[in-house]
Amino acid sequence: MVNTRNFLFWGGVALIVIAGAIFFRSSSTQTPSSMESEFPGYQTGSLEVRNVRLNIVFAKTDLERMQGLGDRPTLSEDTGMFFVFPVSDTYGFWMRHMQFPIDMIWIDENFRIVHIEKSVTPDSFPETFTPDAPARFVLETSAGFAKKNGILIGDIAHVSDF
């Protein structure tokens, strides 16, 4: 009888731990399908830099680039918006309609990081942030992403589903 109670107790504890782990993992990581529902009509993919993988949403059209992350309440840590421009240039970015701080990472046509602005806050608007070198892509992530992951100018980004 004692062995049965002990078995049931520890079995229940194990089930709770497993259920909690599954819930935590599913709530902390966005899947491509959840990204597609959060960003309907946008193409999704992934980006890897310094062995860190991000789910990304592509902003390829003028309308998508203009909207950006504006008017969104948050951005999960494992998600970024990847702005694609037709040619390399020193594209300026600002925090119009932003509700949370972000990192801005400019990337050239060879996918080399050429400029980083860290933890840019919404109250910085109307200041415009521009890179020191031409870039064809800009990655916006949650604030602190670059620092937390040791992202540096010169690092190479690998983009899938591009």
Short mmCIF file of C-alpha atoms in Angstrom, two decimals:
data_model
loop_
_atom_site.label_atom_id
_atom_site.label_comp_id
_atom_site.label_asym_id
_atom_site.label_seq_id
_atom_site.Cartn_x
_atom_site.Cartn_y
_atom_site.Cartn_z
CA MET A 1 0.00 0.00 0.00
CA VAL A 2 2.81 2.40 0.89
CA ASN A 3 4.64 1.52 -2.32
CA THR A 4 1.48 2.24 -4.35
CA ARG A 5 1.01 5.66 -2.70
CA ASN A 6 4.68 6.45 -3.19
CA PHE A 7 4.47 5.40 -6.84
CA LEU A 8 1.32 7.48 -7.42
CA PHE A 9 2.81 10.51 -5.67
CA TRP A 10 6.06 10.48 -7.66
CA GLY A 11 4.22 9.61 -10.86
CA GLY A 12 1.98 12.65 -10.33
CA VAL A 13 5.00 14.88 -9.66
CA ALA A 14 6.65 13.62 -12.86
CA LEU A 15 3.51 14.34 -14.89
CA ILE A 16 3.29 17.88 -13.51
CA VAL A 17 6.96 18.54 -14.32
CA ILE A 18 6.59 17.17 -17.86
CA ALA A 19 3.38 19.14 -18.48
CA GLY A 20 5.04 22.31 -17.18
CA ALA A 21 8.07 21.81 -19.41
CA ILE A 22 5.87 21.26 -22.46
CA PHE A 23 3.78 24.35 -21.66
CA PHE A 24 6.88 26.52 -21.06
CA ARG A 25 8.54 25.39 -24.28
CA SER A 26 5.43 25.90 -26.40
CA SER A 27 4.71 29.33 -24.93
CA SER A 28 8.27 30.63 -25.23
CA THR A 29 8.98 29.60 -28.82
CA GLN A 30 6.99 30.81 -31.78
CA THR A 31 6.42 28.29 -34.51
CA PRO A 32 6.20 29.38 -38.12
CA SER A 33 2.42 28.80 -38.07
CA SER A 34 1.95 31.07 -35.03
CA MET A 35 4.14 33.69 -36.73
CA GLU A 36 1.97 33.46 -39.82
CA SER A 37 -1.12 34.14 -37.72
CA GLU A 38 0.59 37.05 -35.96
CA PHE A 39 1.90 38.46 -39.27
CA PRO A 40 -0.75 37.41 -41.83
CA GLY A 41 0.36 37.72 -45.43
CA TYR A 42 4.05 38.02 -44.56
CA GLN A 43 6.63 35.47 -45.69
CA THR A 44 8.40 33.76 -42.78
CA GLY A 45 11.79 32.11 -42.47
CA SER A 46 14.73 31.85 -40.12
CA LEU A 47 18.04 33.58 -39.57
CA GLU A 48 21.10 32.29 -37.77
CA VAL A 49 24.01 34.36 -36.50
CA ARG A 50 26.65 33.19 -34.00
CA ASN A 51 24.77 29.87 -33.66
CA VAL A 52 21.64 31.71 -32.50
CA ARG A 53 18.50 31.02 -34.52
CA LEU A 54 15.67 33.53 -34.94
CA ASN A 55 12.29 33.09 -36.56
CA ILE A 56 11.95 35.99 -38.96
CA VAL A 57 9.19 37.74 -40.84
CA PHE A 58 10.24 39.28 -44.14
CA ALA A 59 9.28 42.88 -44.91
CA LYS A 60 9.85 43.02 -48.67
CA THR A 61 7.27 45.44 -50.06
CA ASP A 62 7.13 49.19 -49.52
CA LEU A 63 3.97 48.74 -47.45
CA GLU A 64 5.48 45.98 -45.29
CA ARG A 65 8.66 48.00 -44.73
CA MET A 66 6.67 51.14 -43.89
CA GLN A 67 4.51 49.28 -41.35
CA GLY A 68 7.42 47.37 -39.84
CA LEU A 69 6.85 46.52 -36.20
CA GLY A 70 4.90 49.73 -35.57
CA ASP A 71 1.65 49.44 -33.59
CA ARG A 72 2.56 45.97 -32.26
CA PRO A 73 2.55 45.60 -28.47
CA THR A 74 5.52 43.19 -28.21
CA LEU A 75 7.97 40.97 -30.05
CA SER A 76 9.06 37.62 -28.65
CA GLU A 77 12.78 37.08 -28.00
CA ASP A 78 13.11 34.44 -30.70
CA THR A 79 11.48 36.54 -33.45
CA GLY A 80 12.73 39.33 -35.67
CA MET A 81 11.60 41.33 -38.68
CA PHE A 82 13.94 41.16 -41.67
CA PHE A 83 13.67 44.18 -43.98
CA VAL A 84 14.70 43.49 -47.58
CA PHE A 85 15.60 46.38 -49.90
CA PRO A 86 16.16 46.18 -53.67
CA VAL A 87 19.67 47.71 -53.49
CA SER A 88 22.23 48.52 -50.81
CA ASP A 89 22.10 52.00 -49.29
CA THR A 90 22.32 53.75 -45.92
CA TYR A 91 18.66 53.23 -45.04
CA GLY A 92 17.48 55.20 -42.02
CA PHE A 93 15.14 53.73 -39.41
CA TRP A 94 13.10 55.41 -36.69
CA MET A 95 10.76 54.38 -33.88
CA ARG A 96 7.48 55.83 -35.21
CA HIS A 97 4.47 54.02 -33.65
CA MET A 98 6.75 51.66 -31.71
CA GLN A 99 5.64 50.44 -28.28
CA PHE A 100 8.78 48.59 -27.15
CA PRO A 101 12.57 48.95 -27.50
CA ILE A 102 14.45 47.04 -30.20
CA ASP A 103 17.90 46.33 -31.59
CA MET A 104 18.47 47.36 -35.22
CA ILE A 105 21.06 45.39 -37.18
CA TRP A 106 22.10 46.45 -40.70
CA ILE A 107 23.38 43.68 -42.98
CA ASP A 108 25.08 44.07 -46.38
CA GLU A 109 24.45 42.12 -49.59
CA ASN A 110 26.99 39.48 -48.46
CA PHE A 111 24.98 39.02 -45.22
CA ARG A 112 27.77 40.62 -43.16
CA ILE A 113 26.64 42.80 -40.26
CA VAL A 114 27.81 46.37 -40.91
CA HIS A 115 26.09 48.36 -38.14
CA ILE A 116 24.20 47.76 -34.88
CA GLU A 117 21.99 50.08 -32.83
CA LYS A 118 21.24 48.51 -29.45
CA SER A 119 18.16 48.98 -27.26
CA VAL A 120 16.60 51.82 -29.24
CA THR A 121 13.58 53.12 -27.31
CA PRO A 122 10.23 54.38 -28.62
CA ASP A 123 10.85 57.80 -27.06
CA SER A 124 13.83 58.31 -29.41
CA PHE A 125 11.35 59.21 -32.19
CA PRO A 126 11.78 61.28 -34.41
CA GLU A 127 15.53 60.54 -34.36
CA THR A 128 16.63 58.53 -37.41
CA PHE A 129 19.26 55.80 -37.09
CA THR A 130 21.49 55.13 -40.11
CA PRO A 131 24.37 52.73 -40.68
CA ASP A 132 28.00 53.70 -41.23
CA ALA A 133 28.11 51.56 -44.39
CA PRO A 134 25.59 50.63 -47.08
CA ALA A 135 23.28 47.74 -46.25
CA ARG A 136 20.66 45.79 -48.18
CA PHE A 137 18.92 44.29 -45.16
CA VAL A 138 17.92 45.41 -41.67
CA LEU A 139 17.03 43.03 -38.86
CA GLU A 140 14.90 44.31 -35.98
CA THR A 141 14.90 42.19 -32.82
CA SER A 142 13.88 42.51 -29.20
CA ALA A 143 16.11 44.93 -27.30
CA GLY A 144 19.14 43.22 -25.83
CA PHE A 145 19.38 40.52 -28.51
CA ALA A 146 22.73 41.74 -29.87
CA LYS A 147 24.32 42.16 -26.44
CA LYS A 148 22.94 38.90 -25.00
CA ASN A 149 24.22 36.88 -27.97
CA GLY A 150 27.50 38.71 -28.55
CA ILE A 151 26.48 39.87 -32.03
CA LEU A 152 29.25 42.00 -33.57
CA ILE A 153 29.91 44.03 -36.69
CA GLY A 154 31.50 41.63 -39.17
CA ASP A 155 29.43 38.61 -38.12
CA ILE A 156 27.73 36.72 -40.95
CA ALA A 157 23.99 36.05 -40.91
CA HIS A 158 22.56 32.96 -42.59
CA VAL A 159 19.00 33.39 -43.84
CA SER A 160 16.71 30.53 -44.88
CA ASP A 161 13.54 30.65 -46.98
CA PHE A 162 14.75 33.87 -48.59
#
